[in-house]
XYZ file of C-alpha atoms in Angstrom:
424
model
C 5.089 -8.640 -18.039
C 2.641 -8.841 -15.159
C 1.531 -5.598 -13.584
C 2.710 -5.088 -10.035
C 0.681 -4.766 -6.868
C 0.754 -2.529 -3.892
C -0.723 -1.631 -0.766
C -3.617 0.041 1.366
C -5.505 -0.398 4.587
C -5.170 3.085 6.043
C -3.765 3.349 9.541
C -2.992 -0.371 9.629
C -0.118 0.011 12.069
C 0.262 1.831 15.370
C 3.727 1.386 16.875
C 4.273 -0.366 13.613
C 1.201 -2.606 13.901
C -2.398 -2.168 15.034
C -5.729 -3.227 13.635
C -7.645 0.018 14.057
C -7.105 1.124 10.483
C -7.765 -2.338 9.117
C -11.301 -1.996 10.424
C -11.884 1.393 8.807
C -10.127 0.384 5.553
C -9.010 3.849 4.568
C -11.830 6.096 5.751
C -10.532 9.018 7.798
C -12.351 9.025 11.119
C -13.141 11.873 13.443
C -10.428 11.183 16.079
C -7.774 11.309 13.348
C -9.126 14.590 12.052
C -8.625 16.255 15.436
C -4.857 15.968 14.954
C -5.008 17.820 11.641
C -5.300 21.510 10.869
C -8.967 22.525 10.862
C -9.683 25.057 8.131
C -13.342 25.792 8.868
C -13.915 25.320 12.587
C -15.975 28.488 13.018
C -19.760 28.058 12.860
C -19.815 30.959 10.395
C -18.920 28.490 7.643
C -21.847 26.196 8.276
C -22.028 22.686 9.574
C -20.869 20.969 6.377
C -17.575 22.884 6.138
C -16.728 22.317 9.783
C -14.117 19.600 10.120
C -12.425 20.202 6.739
C -8.718 19.722 7.442
C -5.364 20.085 5.705
C -2.216 18.118 6.414
C 1.169 17.864 4.751
C 3.963 15.318 4.943
C 7.454 14.766 3.531
C 9.531 11.568 3.417
C 12.998 10.815 2.084
C 15.474 8.002 2.546
C 18.331 5.862 1.301
C 19.175 2.148 1.169
C 22.885 1.412 0.825
C 24.034 -1.720 -1.000
C 27.683 -2.698 -0.387
C 27.632 -4.928 -3.502
C 27.201 -1.816 -5.706
C 25.195 -3.429 -8.531
C 26.306 -2.286 -11.998
C 22.838 -1.031 -12.897
C 22.606 0.896 -9.619
C 19.358 -0.821 -8.560
C 18.323 -2.790 -5.484
C 16.470 -5.733 -7.019
C 12.925 -6.291 -5.777
C 12.622 -2.947 -4.008
C 10.358 -0.267 -5.498
C 10.483 2.594 -2.997
C 14.258 2.329 -2.383
C 15.183 1.023 -5.816
C 18.221 3.267 -6.445
C 21.109 1.797 -4.461
C 23.302 4.191 -2.465
C 21.281 7.248 -3.472
C 19.173 9.570 -1.329
C 15.623 9.889 -2.682
C 12.779 12.294 -2.026
C 10.067 9.670 -1.794
C 6.996 11.732 -1.014
C 5.709 15.248 -0.531
C 1.970 15.042 0.113
C -0.815 17.517 0.816
C -4.167 16.150 1.908
C -7.422 18.093 2.131
C -10.188 16.079 3.748
C -13.424 16.050 5.663
C -13.806 13.090 7.984
C -16.815 10.894 8.439
C -17.446 8.932 11.620
C -18.895 5.440 10.951
C -19.955 5.257 14.582
C -22.520 8.054 14.274
C -26.046 6.895 13.289
C -26.816 9.689 10.811
C -26.198 10.652 7.189
C -22.709 12.029 6.555
C -20.684 13.094 3.547
C -16.950 13.775 3.394
C -14.073 13.659 0.969
C -10.327 13.190 0.574
C -8.119 15.001 -1.940
C -4.427 14.125 -1.821
C -1.648 15.219 -4.153
C 1.754 13.511 -4.054
C 5.115 14.435 -5.571
C 8.213 12.254 -5.363
C 9.857 9.031 -6.494
C 7.137 6.789 -5.002
C 4.607 8.313 -7.394
C 6.166 6.349 -10.293
C 4.369 3.236 -9.043
C 0.961 4.695 -8.119
C -0.260 6.297 -11.335
C -3.616 5.644 -12.952
C -3.311 5.166 -16.706
C -4.623 8.175 -18.592
C -4.650 10.475 -15.577
C -1.053 11.170 -14.571
C 1.293 8.597 -16.091
C 2.421 10.808 -19.003
C 3.078 14.052 -17.103
C 6.857 13.581 -16.933
C 9.583 10.995 -17.383
C 11.622 12.306 -14.429
C 12.263 10.241 -11.316
C 10.143 12.604 -9.240
C 6.575 12.562 -10.480
C 3.166 13.963 -9.527
C -0.043 12.015 -8.921
C -3.504 12.438 -7.433
C -2.872 9.845 -4.715
C -6.498 10.033 -3.569
C -9.593 11.857 -4.810
C -12.779 10.330 -3.453
C -16.116 11.140 -1.888
C -16.927 9.375 1.397
C -20.540 8.758 2.426
C -22.034 7.180 5.536
C -25.567 5.831 5.203
C -27.432 4.681 8.360
C -29.099 1.855 6.474
C -29.966 -1.759 7.279
C -27.904 -2.041 10.483
C -27.113 0.166 13.477
C -23.720 1.312 12.172
C -24.851 1.399 8.550
C -22.899 1.482 5.293
C -19.787 3.463 4.317
C -19.040 4.236 0.658
C -15.892 5.588 -0.991
C -16.024 6.470 -4.694
C -13.345 7.968 -6.933
C -9.569 7.495 -7.016
C -8.831 5.047 -4.213
C -5.691 3.541 -2.788
C -6.286 -0.196 -2.907
C -7.462 -1.564 0.458
C -5.645 -4.921 0.355
C -2.549 -5.721 2.409
C -0.741 -4.568 5.550
C 1.820 -2.077 4.229
C 0.475 1.106 2.672
C 1.708 4.052 0.643
C 1.612 6.327 3.702
C 4.955 5.718 5.489
C 3.500 6.538 8.916
C 1.227 3.465 8.724
C 4.005 0.921 8.178
C 7.083 0.043 10.241
C 9.787 0.184 7.539
C 11.042 2.285 4.662
C 11.228 -0.747 2.360
C 8.284 -3.022 1.576
C 7.771 -6.770 1.656
C 7.606 -8.674 -1.650
C 3.944 -9.391 -0.902
C 3.188 -5.675 -0.587
C 4.809 -4.898 -3.940
C 3.898 -7.817 -6.182
C 0.805 -9.568 -4.830
C -1.638 -6.809 -3.890
C -2.998 -3.971 -6.073
C -1.938 -0.336 -5.684
C -4.533 2.128 -6.993
C -8.119 1.888 -8.274
C -10.752 4.019 -9.967
C -14.109 2.853 -8.659
C -16.143 2.432 -5.492
C -15.807 0.355 -2.353
C -18.414 -0.353 0.324
C -17.982 -1.220 4.003
C -21.126 -2.591 5.615
C -20.965 -2.638 9.426
C -23.267 -5.578 10.069
C -22.581 -5.924 13.800
C -19.805 -4.385 15.927
C -17.745 -7.553 15.539
C -18.287 -8.111 11.809
C -17.920 -5.875 8.730
C -18.501 -6.888 5.117
C -16.502 -5.253 2.291
C -17.246 -5.226 -1.450
C -16.452 -3.002 -4.411
C -15.981 -2.591 -8.163
C -13.386 -0.740 -10.268
C -11.834 -0.541 -13.720
C -8.788 -2.625 -12.767
C -5.478 -2.213 -11.011
C -4.179 1.259 -12.016
C -6.305 1.465 -15.157
C -9.182 3.736 -16.192
C -11.226 3.617 -19.417
C -10.815 3.060 -23.160
C -7.209 3.004 -24.320
C -6.151 3.547 -20.739
C -7.425 0.136 -19.727
C -5.295 -2.870 -20.629
C -8.449 -4.942 -21.155
C -12.193 -4.385 -21.421
C -13.322 -5.919 -18.134
C -13.978 -4.650 -14.620
C -12.671 -6.087 -11.349
C -13.684 -5.864 -7.729
C -13.272 -6.797 -4.070
C -15.114 -8.915 -1.558
C -14.119 -9.665 2.025
C -14.762 -9.180 5.716
C -13.373 -7.904 9.020
C -13.787 -9.704 12.341
C -13.130 -7.213 15.103
C -12.387 -7.487 18.803
C -11.823 -11.210 19.234
C -9.930 -12.600 22.251
C -11.119 -9.865 24.554
C -10.547 -7.129 22.008
C -6.939 -8.125 21.261
C -7.391 -9.950 17.935
C -8.612 -8.566 14.618
C -8.859 -10.468 11.336
C -9.199 -9.001 7.840
C -9.807 -11.105 4.738
C -10.006 -9.480 1.325
C -10.194 -11.082 -2.114
C -10.117 -9.480 -5.518
C -11.346 -10.998 -8.776
C -11.060 -9.696 -12.320
C -8.893 -9.713 -15.466
C -5.659 -7.730 -15.038
C -3.527 -8.793 -18.019
C -3.052 -6.743 -21.180
C -4.733 -7.567 -24.494
C -1.414 -6.595 -26.109
C 0.221 -9.430 -24.168
C -2.132 -12.431 -24.376
C -4.790 -11.347 -26.873
C -8.539 -11.095 -26.390
C -8.614 -13.738 -23.701
C -7.204 -11.015 -21.418
C -10.813 -9.787 -21.166
C -11.936 -13.010 -19.471
C -8.781 -14.533 -17.951
C -9.260 -13.855 -14.261
C -6.686 -12.922 -11.666
C -7.564 -14.068 -8.154
C -5.926 -12.119 -5.326
C -6.452 -13.317 -1.758
C -5.066 -11.758 1.409
C -5.666 -12.683 5.060
C -4.332 -10.582 7.957
C -4.493 -11.297 11.675
C -3.269 -8.728 14.217
C -2.915 -9.587 17.904
C -2.129 -6.995 20.566
C -0.322 -8.942 23.279
C -0.074 -5.995 25.681
C 0.587 -2.256 25.681
C 4.133 -2.846 24.426
C 3.910 -5.774 22.013
C 1.797 -6.510 18.940
C 2.209 -9.138 16.233
C 0.695 -9.484 12.762
C 0.634 -12.351 10.281
C -0.302 -12.039 6.607
C -1.022 -14.938 4.231
C -1.360 -14.158 0.520
C -2.176 -16.231 -2.566
C -2.460 -14.964 -6.151
C -3.414 -16.986 -9.222
C -3.434 -15.512 -12.743
C -5.280 -17.587 -15.336
C -3.977 -15.636 -18.327
C -0.323 -15.852 -17.333
C -0.645 -19.339 -15.835
C 1.250 -17.994 -12.853
C 0.963 -18.015 -9.077
C 2.522 -16.359 -6.070
C 2.060 -17.302 -2.442
C 3.621 -15.935 0.700
C 3.615 -15.503 4.456
C 4.717 -12.310 6.193
C 5.142 -11.841 9.932
C 5.474 -8.517 11.737
C 6.375 -7.706 15.323
C 6.449 -4.315 17.042
C 7.786 -3.832 20.566
C 7.605 -0.487 22.334
C 10.978 0.042 23.998
C 9.994 3.451 25.354
C 7.292 6.067 24.692
C 9.367 7.373 21.763
C 11.205 4.267 20.486
C 9.748 1.134 18.849
C 11.605 -1.966 17.668
C 10.212 -3.547 14.477
C 10.710 -6.940 12.832
C 9.462 -8.318 9.512
C 10.074 -11.807 8.149
C 8.774 -13.147 4.835
C 8.811 -16.184 2.589
C 7.553 -15.392 -0.917
C 7.258 -17.752 -3.889
C 7.069 -16.495 -7.488
C 6.588 -19.761 -9.355
C 6.814 -18.271 -12.857
C 9.325 -15.444 -12.544
C 6.723 -13.062 -14.008
C 6.017 -10.982 -10.917
C 9.188 -10.058 -9.011
C 11.190 -7.559 -11.044
C 12.906 -4.187 -11.032
C 12.021 -1.447 -13.520
C 15.060 0.326 -14.953
C 13.457 3.557 -16.201
C 11.057 5.960 -14.558
C 8.058 5.116 -16.764
C 8.728 1.397 -17.166
C 6.346 0.230 -14.436
C 3.283 1.886 -15.931
C 4.307 0.896 -19.477
C 4.465 -2.722 -18.323
C 0.804 -2.625 -17.304
C -0.069 -1.833 -20.931
C 2.585 -4.293 -22.145
C 4.552 -1.717 -24.093
C 8.328 -1.308 -24.007
C 9.531 -1.363 -20.381
C 13.232 -1.994 -19.581
C 13.082 -4.466 -16.724
C 15.377 -6.731 -14.730
C 13.652 -10.037 -14.049
C 14.481 -13.288 -12.298
C 13.721 -16.985 -12.857
C 11.141 -18.743 -10.675
C 12.377 -18.092 -7.138
C 11.451 -18.601 -3.516
C 12.516 -15.421 -1.706
C 13.344 -15.090 1.966
C 13.460 -11.621 3.512
C 14.119 -10.360 7.040
C 14.122 -6.712 8.057
C 15.012 -5.244 11.453
C 14.674 -1.632 12.492
C 13.625 0.941 15.034
C 11.296 3.910 14.811
C 12.135 7.003 16.846
C 8.962 9.081 17.043
C 9.233 11.930 19.571
C 6.349 14.320 20.125
C 7.832 17.642 19.012
C 4.667 19.697 19.494
C 4.462 23.157 17.964
C 2.196 22.046 15.121
C 4.352 19.060 14.145
C 1.924 16.181 13.627
C 4.530 13.490 13.128
C 8.303 13.155 13.159
C 9.957 9.765 12.615
C 13.471 8.481 12.019
C 13.489 4.820 10.893
C 16.864 3.110 10.378
C 16.706 -0.490 9.134
C 18.823 -3.394 7.953
C 17.492 -5.899 5.453
C 18.584 -9.378 4.337
C 17.209 -10.887 1.093
C 18.049 -14.357 -0.186
C 16.971 -16.856 -2.815
C 15.957 -20.038 -1.010
C 16.055 -22.275 -4.105
C 19.520 -21.481 -5.449
C 18.755 -18.840 -8.095
C 20.815 -15.627 -8.306
C 18.382 -12.731 -8.784
C 20.303 -10.020 -6.884
C 22.951 -7.455 -7.822
C 22.761 -7.886 -11.598
C 22.096 -11.613 -11.152
C 25.506 -12.100 -9.543
C 24.350 -13.166 -6.070
C 21.886 -15.454 -4.327
C 21.522 -12.874 -1.542
C 21.489 -9.122 -0.969
C 22.275 -7.052 2.131
C 21.046 -3.463 2.348
C 20.894 -0.920 5.139
C 19.585 2.610 5.527
C 16.223 4.100 6.359
C 14.101 7.192 6.039
C 12.834 10.270 7.827
C 9.197 11.451 7.927
C 7.977 14.918 8.897
C 4.334 16.004 8.876
C 2.140 18.847 10.021
């Protein structure tokens, strides 16, 4: 079984979609930190401790499925996998010190984030948290990295993150406030990585162009027996910022390295490369409307498998507190080895090591998906950083006649529901 993929360019969406976070690729910047609780603002603590902040967030939701599948699962949906059941998806606490890539001096910061909930099942690192519990609600270190800004080579210098990192590829991220919907696109679940142990570098060459590169142990693996093969992997890509009068931003990121398990395909897993490629373009039409397109292609040499897809997003601000969101996707899994649903709480991580993992799979399928929803995000004040209610309806369908949904009974699936997010 192929290991799944996930999501992270932090703060990739504002009103559902904006490119500001795509340019920072996960580094918390000073303006964001101002909205958080400052723990050491007094000069008594020294300059380094100033700006250390704490924030918390909780998310829960439900996706109803009128077809009531016998196994109780919404096929192809990780975060809302249990049909007709309310889930506590995330409780997170984040301690961080921001760095500001725009300042031409040496800086050091950090991010420590703990997460508890059902989403954690899919974001473990092998050997760190995947064996804590077999319950639906699990605990992970979602982030634990040091952030450094070095004023080297160019005016805006080099940013480094090292440690436990949420993978920087893709539009939709683990943080629900950075994406427009409760559920995720197929691309965001199966064709981008989720979590890495390693380092990533963002070199700000000129204001319009950033270069990204990095190295890690593999998607959701660590070292020794907790790596499914003996090879490293890494990223390379670029950002083009502020095109079309500042309205257009483009992010390209590729990842290269073996990701298959030796248990599955033998020693050639150490050299059989997986090539992940993701291109995102975000265009801000005006103060109300923004659109994003994502093109993704994945090729796995060891599995002799490919996926390719296109995802479109639209966000329209109906009022200062209400945003309409649209997502449309065509996704091709040409081998049937990527799109799946895991039937037990530890099955996803077991599949990465290719040990027993009860799974519902599908034959090679071209998937079509459309999701419509609104985000109500009033400013409550009083220390409430964020409050969102996000109802959505979703239509999934096989476009080539297969029947992957509702225990393989149907060519299509209709779900509706949403989530609520509260943060301080």
